[in-house]
Amino acid sequence: MSVILAIESSCDDTSVAICNNGKITANVIANQTIHQNYGGVIPELASRVHQQNIVPAVQQALINANVTKQDITAVAFTRGPGLLGSLLVGVSFAKSFALALNIPLISVNHMHAHILAHFIDDPKPSFPFLCLTVSGGHTQIVLVKDYFDMEIVGETLDDAAGEAFDKTAKLLALPYPGGPLIDKHAKLGNPLAFKFAEPQIPELNFSFSGFKTSILYFIRKQEKENPDFIAEHLDDICASVQHSIVQILLNKLKKAAKQYGINEIAIAGGVSANSGLRNGLQETADELGWKVYVPAFQYCTDNAGMIAIAGYHKFLANDFVGQEVSPMARMEF
């Protein structure tokens, strides 16, 4: 019997979930809209708002799951990677809650949790499988052999795919967060209207730094010739950029699947909510006979549901940590 309270505070969303014997019965997410005024997350503001949000989020999660504090048998929390101030709020609350109730603590790697989000709902992937984990800070291809036996077989050498989406949105003067807006405009545009070069990176690694620069130079050149270029071609620009990023990701994923002889393929992380990536993955799966797995939208972006399911499997393995545990902004995979 396990009822796990999970805390996620790695960036700007305060999230609290309840996992009752392996089933997520509450997943509360408190967003921070204040960062829209600055075009990106301000770490100091994020940590302050976490302090305001965490107690109400916990109370709401308990209500949604129809449990009390006394029912909780363990507390799982994101230890890292993430913004240190934001992590500190979540870790401190988790330690205090566990200490007050004399229950165990479970430390969760944020990136592991993104992958384990696939074990919240059916269908679930079979081991081993490949997971393309794509977010604003990470782009990785992970060989998943077991719940906590994972190997990064490819990763970005510089910037992440999610950052490429966000920086493009800034160049197009789209409000923060820009990634979902690029997806929205891309649905109305021609993905082949403009062509951007694919970075030639060896093996299974990625690079998006040069790709971002090419978009910058392209927009500058076009605006010099036509100041209204962005306004007149916004949908086509978004569609072309999204198409290019998706193709870069899928080409490496196809290479990895062939190299490891695996047809169980998953995607995770905030960018896995992108419709272009989801559609492209399904088309590739139909072509190559893959079995693909994509989490529900609420479990793609940062959320405590994924922390809770990871915590549940650690609970089964009696994998606990002590009160001396501290947050880690950069945590080893």
C-alpha positions as a printed NumPy array, in Angstrom:
array([[  0.   ,   0.   ,   0.   ],
       [  1.525,   3.317,  -1.029],
       [  0.179,   6.853,  -1.296],
       [  2.942,   9.089,  -2.571],
       [  2.913,  12.886,  -2.524],
       [  5.099,  14.26 ,  -5.34 ],
       [  6.562,  17.752,  -5.703],
       [  7.918,  19.239,  -8.952],
       [  9.526,  22.703,  -8.866],
       [ 12.446,  22.541, -11.285],
       [ 11.566,  25.664, -13.273],
       [  8.547,  27.981, -13.158],
       [  5.607,  25.588, -12.716],
       [  4.681,  24.45 ,  -9.211],
       [  3.153,  21.009,  -9.481],
       [  1.907,  18.511,  -6.903],
       [  0.601,  15.013,  -7.591],
       [ -0.689,  12.008,  -5.671],
       [  0.117,   8.439,  -6.72 ],
       [ -2.097,   5.837,  -5.068],
       [ -0.675,   2.336,  -5.6  ],
       [  0.718,   3.21 ,  -9.012],
       [ -2.241,   5.282, -10.204],
       [ -2.095,   9.056, -10.508],
       [ -5.172,  10.386,  -8.71 ],
       [ -4.243,  14.085,  -8.708],
       [ -1.923,  16.242, -10.803],
       [ -2.14 ,  19.933,  -9.92 ],
       [ -0.078,  22.48 , -11.874],
       [  0.18 ,  26.146, -10.847],
       [  1.587,  28.195, -13.731],
       [  3.562,  31.409, -13.305],
       [  2.297,  34.04 , -15.75 ],
       [  4.582,  36.774, -14.398],
       [  7.422,  35.672, -16.702],
       [  5.432,  36.663, -19.789],
       [  6.335,  40.276, -18.971],
       [ 10.035,  39.486, -19.427],
       [ 10.024,  37.092, -22.389],
       [ 11.494,  34.242, -20.344],
       [ 11.822,  32.748, -16.874],
       [ 13.414,  34.99 , -14.24 ],
       [ 14.931,  32.559, -11.686],
       [ 14.55 ,  34.78 ,  -8.618],
       [ 10.907,  35.524,  -9.402],
       [ 10.256,  31.843, -10.072],
       [ 11.499,  30.758,  -6.641],
       [  9.43 ,  33.441,  -4.892],
       [  6.235,  32.412,  -6.678],
       [  6.934,  28.742,  -5.862],
       [  6.823,  29.72 ,  -2.195],
       [  3.399,  31.271,  -2.736],
       [  2.019,  28.373,  -4.764],
       [  3.3  ,  25.239,  -3.1  ],
       [  1.017,  25.037,  -0.037],
       [ -2.227,  25.749,  -1.986],
       [ -1.123,  23.246,  -4.66 ],
       [ -0.54 ,  20.543,  -2.033],
       [ -3.902,  21.246,  -0.427],
       [ -5.661,  21.049,  -3.791],
       [ -3.922,  17.8  ,  -4.72 ],
       [ -5.005,  16.179,  -1.452],
       [ -8.58 ,  17.291,  -2.108],
       [ -8.54 ,  16.052,  -5.707],
       [ -7.163,  12.672,  -4.659],
       [ -9.568,  12.436,  -1.695],
       [ -6.784,  11.699,   0.782],
       [ -5.431,  13.393,   3.913],
       [ -1.889,  14.168,   5.026],
       [ -2.031,  11.17 ,   7.327],
       [ -2.649,   8.871,   4.343],
       [  0.659,   9.796,   2.689],
       [  3.304,   7.059,   2.974],
       [  6.229,   8.805,   1.207],
       [  7.195,  12.116,  -0.396],
       [  8.869,  12.212,  -3.819],
       [ 10.496,  15.376,  -5.13 ],
       [ 12.532,  16.673,  -8.048],
       [ 16.146,  16.962,  -6.891],
       [ 17.412,  18.248, -10.252],
       [ 18.347,  19.282, -12.816],
       [ 16.705,  22.71 , -12.804],
       [ 16.863,  26.229, -11.385],
       [ 18.56 ,  25.999,  -7.999],
       [ 16.249,  28.48 ,  -6.227],
       [ 13.135,  26.78 ,  -7.576],
       [ 14.425,  23.325,  -6.653],
       [ 15.278,  24.552,  -3.159],
       [ 11.645,  25.463,  -2.487],
       [ 10.37 ,  22.027,  -3.506],
       [ 13.107,  20.071,  -1.751],
       [ 12.726,  22.077,   1.473],
       [  8.968,  21.564,   1.517],
       [  9.304,  17.832,   0.799],
       [ 11.857,  17.376,   3.592],
       [  9.71 ,  19.292,   6.084],
       [  6.548,  17.382,   5.145],
       [  8.311,  14.018,   5.436],
       [  9.988,  14.953,   8.723],
       [  6.716,  16.107,  10.276],
       [  4.96 ,  12.842,   9.396],
       [  8.03 ,  10.601,   9.88 ],
       [  7.738,   9.128,   6.39 ],
       [ 10.479,   8.416,   3.81 ],
       [ 11.829,  10.768,   1.148],
       [ 12.322,   9.812,  -2.495],
       [ 14.717,  11.77 ,  -4.722],
       [ 13.822,  11.874,  -8.434],
       [ 15.887,  12.904, -11.448],
       [ 13.743,  15.26 , -13.532],
       [ 14.852,  13.714, -16.846],
       [ 14.264,  10.154, -15.618],
       [ 10.754,  11.24 , -14.649],
       [  9.995,  12.581, -18.134],
       [ 10.78 ,   9.124, -19.51 ],
       [  8.867,   7.266, -16.801],
       [  5.77 ,   9.354, -17.579],
       [  5.099,   6.621, -20.149],
       [  4.205,   4.276, -17.286],
       [  1.312,   6.393, -16.036],
       [ -1.261,   5.353, -18.636],
       [ -1.712,   2.454, -21.056],
       [ -0.275,   1.483, -23.449],
       [  3.127,   1.259, -21.8  ],
       [  6.386,   0.566, -23.665],
       [  8.278,  -2.691, -23.215],
       [ 11.949,  -2.76 , -22.251],
       [ 14.248,  -2.009, -23.942],
       [ 12.953,   1.06 , -25.759],
       [ 14.358,   4.283, -27.146],
       [ 13.091,   7.599, -25.824],
       [ 13.651,  10.93 , -27.541],
       [ 13.56 ,  13.403, -24.657],
       [ 13.129,  16.963, -25.898],
       [ 12.658,  20.101, -23.826],
       [ 13.851,  23.676, -23.503],
       [ 17.033,  22.543, -21.777],
       [ 17.63 ,  19.001, -23.043],
       [ 17.644,  17.019, -26.265],
       [ 18.598,  13.366, -25.757],
       [ 18.106,   9.916, -27.199],
       [ 17.989,   7.494, -24.28 ],
       [ 18.233,   3.702, -24.37 ],
       [ 15.862,   2.616, -21.594],
       [ 16.701,  -0.877, -20.341],
       [ 14.695,  -0.773, -17.101],
       [ 12.954,   1.765, -14.861],
       [ 16.253,   3.207, -13.654],
       [ 18.742,   1.605, -16.035],
       [ 19.049,   4.207, -18.781],
       [ 21.866,   5.217, -21.11 ],
       [ 22.143,   8.431, -23.111],
       [ 23.204,   7.355, -26.612],
       [ 22.846,  10.774, -28.234],
       [ 22.472,  14.338, -26.996],
       [ 22.835,  17.945, -28.042],
       [ 26.359,  19.325, -28.093],
       [ 25.119,  22.862, -27.443],
       [ 21.533,  24.128, -27.476],
       [ 18.328,  22.132, -27.084],
       [ 15.542,  21.801, -29.64 ],
       [ 13.126,  23.526, -27.281],
       [ 15.468,  26.5  , -27.094],
       [ 15.506,  26.669, -30.894],
       [ 11.713,  26.97 , -30.826],
       [ 11.797,  29.621, -28.088],
       [ 14.539,  31.729, -29.704],
       [ 12.756,  31.61 , -33.055],
       [  9.589,  32.815, -31.345],
       [ 11.547,  35.754, -29.907],
       [ 12.896,  36.642, -33.338],
       [  9.323,  36.638, -34.617],
       [  8.184,  38.835, -31.685],
       [  5.82 ,  36.151, -30.409],
       [  4.977,  36.367, -26.687],
       [  6.455,  33.946, -24.135],
       [  6.142,  30.991, -24.087],
       [  6.684,  30.998, -27.84 ],
       [  7.005,  27.284, -28.627],
       [  3.266,  26.52 , -28.539],
       [  2.579,  29.628, -30.657],
       [  4.993,  28.448, -33.34 ],
       [  3.091,  25.155, -33.368],
       [ -0.196,  27.043, -33.697],
       [  0.98 ,  29.168, -36.629],
       [  2.724,  26.195, -38.257],
       [ -0.614,  24.453, -38.715],
       [ -1.643,  27.274, -41.056],
       [  1.593,  27.479, -43.035],
       [  3.573,  25.663, -45.715],
       [  6.349,  23.578, -44.121],
       [  8.347,  23.624, -47.371],
       [  8.121,  27.388, -47.969],
       [ 11.619,  28.046, -46.609],
       [ 14.541,  25.664, -46.251],
       [ 17.075,  25.631, -43.427],
       [ 20.227,  23.542, -43.436],
       [ 20.375,  20.438, -41.251],
       [ 23.437,  20.454, -38.957],
       [ 25.905,  17.719, -39.929],
       [ 26.691,  16.263, -36.514],
       [ 28.315,  12.816, -36.239],
       [ 26.773,   9.72 , -34.683],
       [ 23.535,  10.272, -32.71 ],
       [ 24.275,  13.736, -31.334],
       [ 22.484,  17.004, -32.1  ],
       [ 23.378,  20.665, -32.478],
       [ 20.964,  23.578, -32.719],
       [ 23.28 ,  26.544, -32.168],
       [ 24.12 ,  26.984, -35.856],
       [ 20.537,  26.265, -36.806],
       [ 19.336,  29.146, -34.622],
       [ 21.941,  31.436, -36.174],
       [ 20.821,  30.527, -39.689],
       [ 17.254,  31.502, -38.803],
       [ 18.487,  34.823, -37.405],
       [ 20.449,  35.653, -40.575],
       [ 17.555,  34.532, -42.775],
       [ 15.085,  36.823, -41.008],
       [ 17.498,  39.768, -41.006],
       [ 18.123,  39.375, -44.741],
       [ 14.424,  39.117, -45.586],
       [ 13.458,  42.078, -43.373],
       [ 16.145,  44.209, -45.013],
       [ 14.472,  43.609, -48.358],
       [ 10.927,  43.75 , -46.987],
       [ 10.25 ,  45.243, -43.511],
       [  6.847,  43.51 , -43.44 ],
       [  8.29 ,  40.081, -44.22 ],
       [  7.486,  38.487, -40.845],
       [  3.924,  39.781, -40.75 ],
       [  3.278,  38.62 , -44.318],
       [  4.871,  35.166, -43.951],
       [  4.538,  34.326, -40.24 ],
       [  2.657,  31.052, -40.752],
       [  5.081,  29.82 , -43.419],
       [  8.137,  30.745, -41.333],
       [  6.773,  28.877, -38.31 ],
       [  5.822,  25.86 , -40.406],
       [  9.244,  25.728, -42.09 ],
       [ 11.195,  26.095, -38.835],
       [  9.067,  23.458, -37.103],
       [  9.395,  21.078, -40.047],
       [ 13.189,  21.474, -40.022],
       [ 13.514,  20.832, -36.276],
       [ 11.234,  17.803, -36.435],
       [ 13.187,  16.325, -39.345],
       [ 16.488,  16.802, -37.504],
       [ 15.066,  14.973, -34.479],
       [ 13.448,  12.153, -36.428],
       [ 16.47 ,  11.522, -38.663],
       [ 18.633,  10.88 , -35.602],
       [ 15.911,   8.788, -33.992],
       [ 15.65 ,   6.614, -37.115],
       [ 19.399,   6.15 , -37.08 ],
       [ 19.315,   5.13 , -33.398],
       [ 16.461,   2.668, -33.923],
       [ 18.364,   1.012, -36.761],
       [ 21.641,   0.948, -34.842],
       [ 20.112,  -0.712, -31.763],
       [ 17.536,  -2.819, -33.585],
       [ 14.678,  -1.433, -31.512],
       [ 11.151,  -0.644, -32.727],
       [  9.692,   0.432, -29.361],
       [ 10.005,   4.231, -29.611],
       [  8.865,   6.916, -27.17 ],
       [  9.082,  10.705, -26.934],
       [  9.028,  12.792, -23.761],
       [  9.6  ,  16.317, -22.491],
       [  7.844,  19.602, -23.212],
       [  8.484,  19.508, -26.963],
       [  6.75 ,  16.116, -27.167],
       [  3.513,  18.131, -26.955],
       [  4.351,  19.661, -30.351],
       [  1.838,  18.495, -32.961],
       [  4.424,  18.502, -35.748],
       [  6.678,  16.126, -33.827],
       [  3.777,  13.891, -32.857],
       [  2.497,  13.694, -36.43 ],
       [  5.975,  13.166, -37.83 ],
       [  6.657,  10.396, -35.347],
       [  3.435,   8.608, -36.267],
       [  4.191,   8.886, -39.99 ],
       [  7.656,   7.442, -39.407],
       [  6.176,   4.672, -37.274],
       [  3.74 ,   3.739, -40.041],
       [  6.622,   3.663, -42.516],
       [  9.08 ,   1.648, -40.413],
       [  6.743,  -0.48 , -38.295],
       [  7.548,   1.186, -34.99 ],
       [  5.399,   0.967, -31.89 ],
       [  5.28 ,   4.54 , -30.613],
       [  4.387,   5.951, -27.219],
       [  3.538,   9.558, -26.427],
       [  2.416,  10.722, -22.961],
       [ -0.862,  12.583, -22.459],
       [ -0.423,  16.351, -22.835],
       [ -0.556,  16.981, -19.071],
       [  2.434,  14.671, -18.587],
       [  4.596,  16.185, -21.365],
       [  5.466,  19.531, -19.827],
       [  6.887,  19.802, -16.304],
       [  4.438,  18.126, -13.928],
       [  4.43 ,  16.21 , -10.655],
       [  2.564,  13.238, -12.123],
       [  5.784,  12.021, -13.708],
       [  7.644,  12.608, -10.416],
       [  4.977,  10.58 ,  -8.641],
       [  5.211,   7.56 , -10.956],
       [  9.002,   7.618, -10.73 ],
       [  8.662,   7.874,  -6.954],
       [  6.304,   4.921,  -6.933],
       [  8.832,   2.641,  -8.643],
       [ 11.568,   3.861,  -6.299],
       [  9.245,   3.181,  -3.36 ],
       [  8.835,  -0.423,  -4.54 ],
       [ 12.629,  -0.703,  -4.635],
       [ 13.017,   0.869,  -1.142],
       [ 15.174,   3.576,  -2.738],
       [ 14.975,   6.398,  -0.195],
       [ 17.164,   9.364,   0.783],
       [ 17.857,  11.07 ,   4.092],
       [ 17.154,  14.554,   5.381],
       [ 20.656,  15.662,   4.388],
       [ 19.702,  15.589,   0.69 ],
       [ 20.123,  18.856,  -1.197],
       [ 18.932,  20.116,  -4.615],
       [ 21.256,  19.914,  -7.607],
       [ 20.973,  22.406, -10.455],
       [ 22.998,  20.045, -12.63 ],
       [ 22.273,  16.451, -11.814],
       [ 23.944,  13.491, -13.479],
       [ 21.663,  11.413, -15.623]])
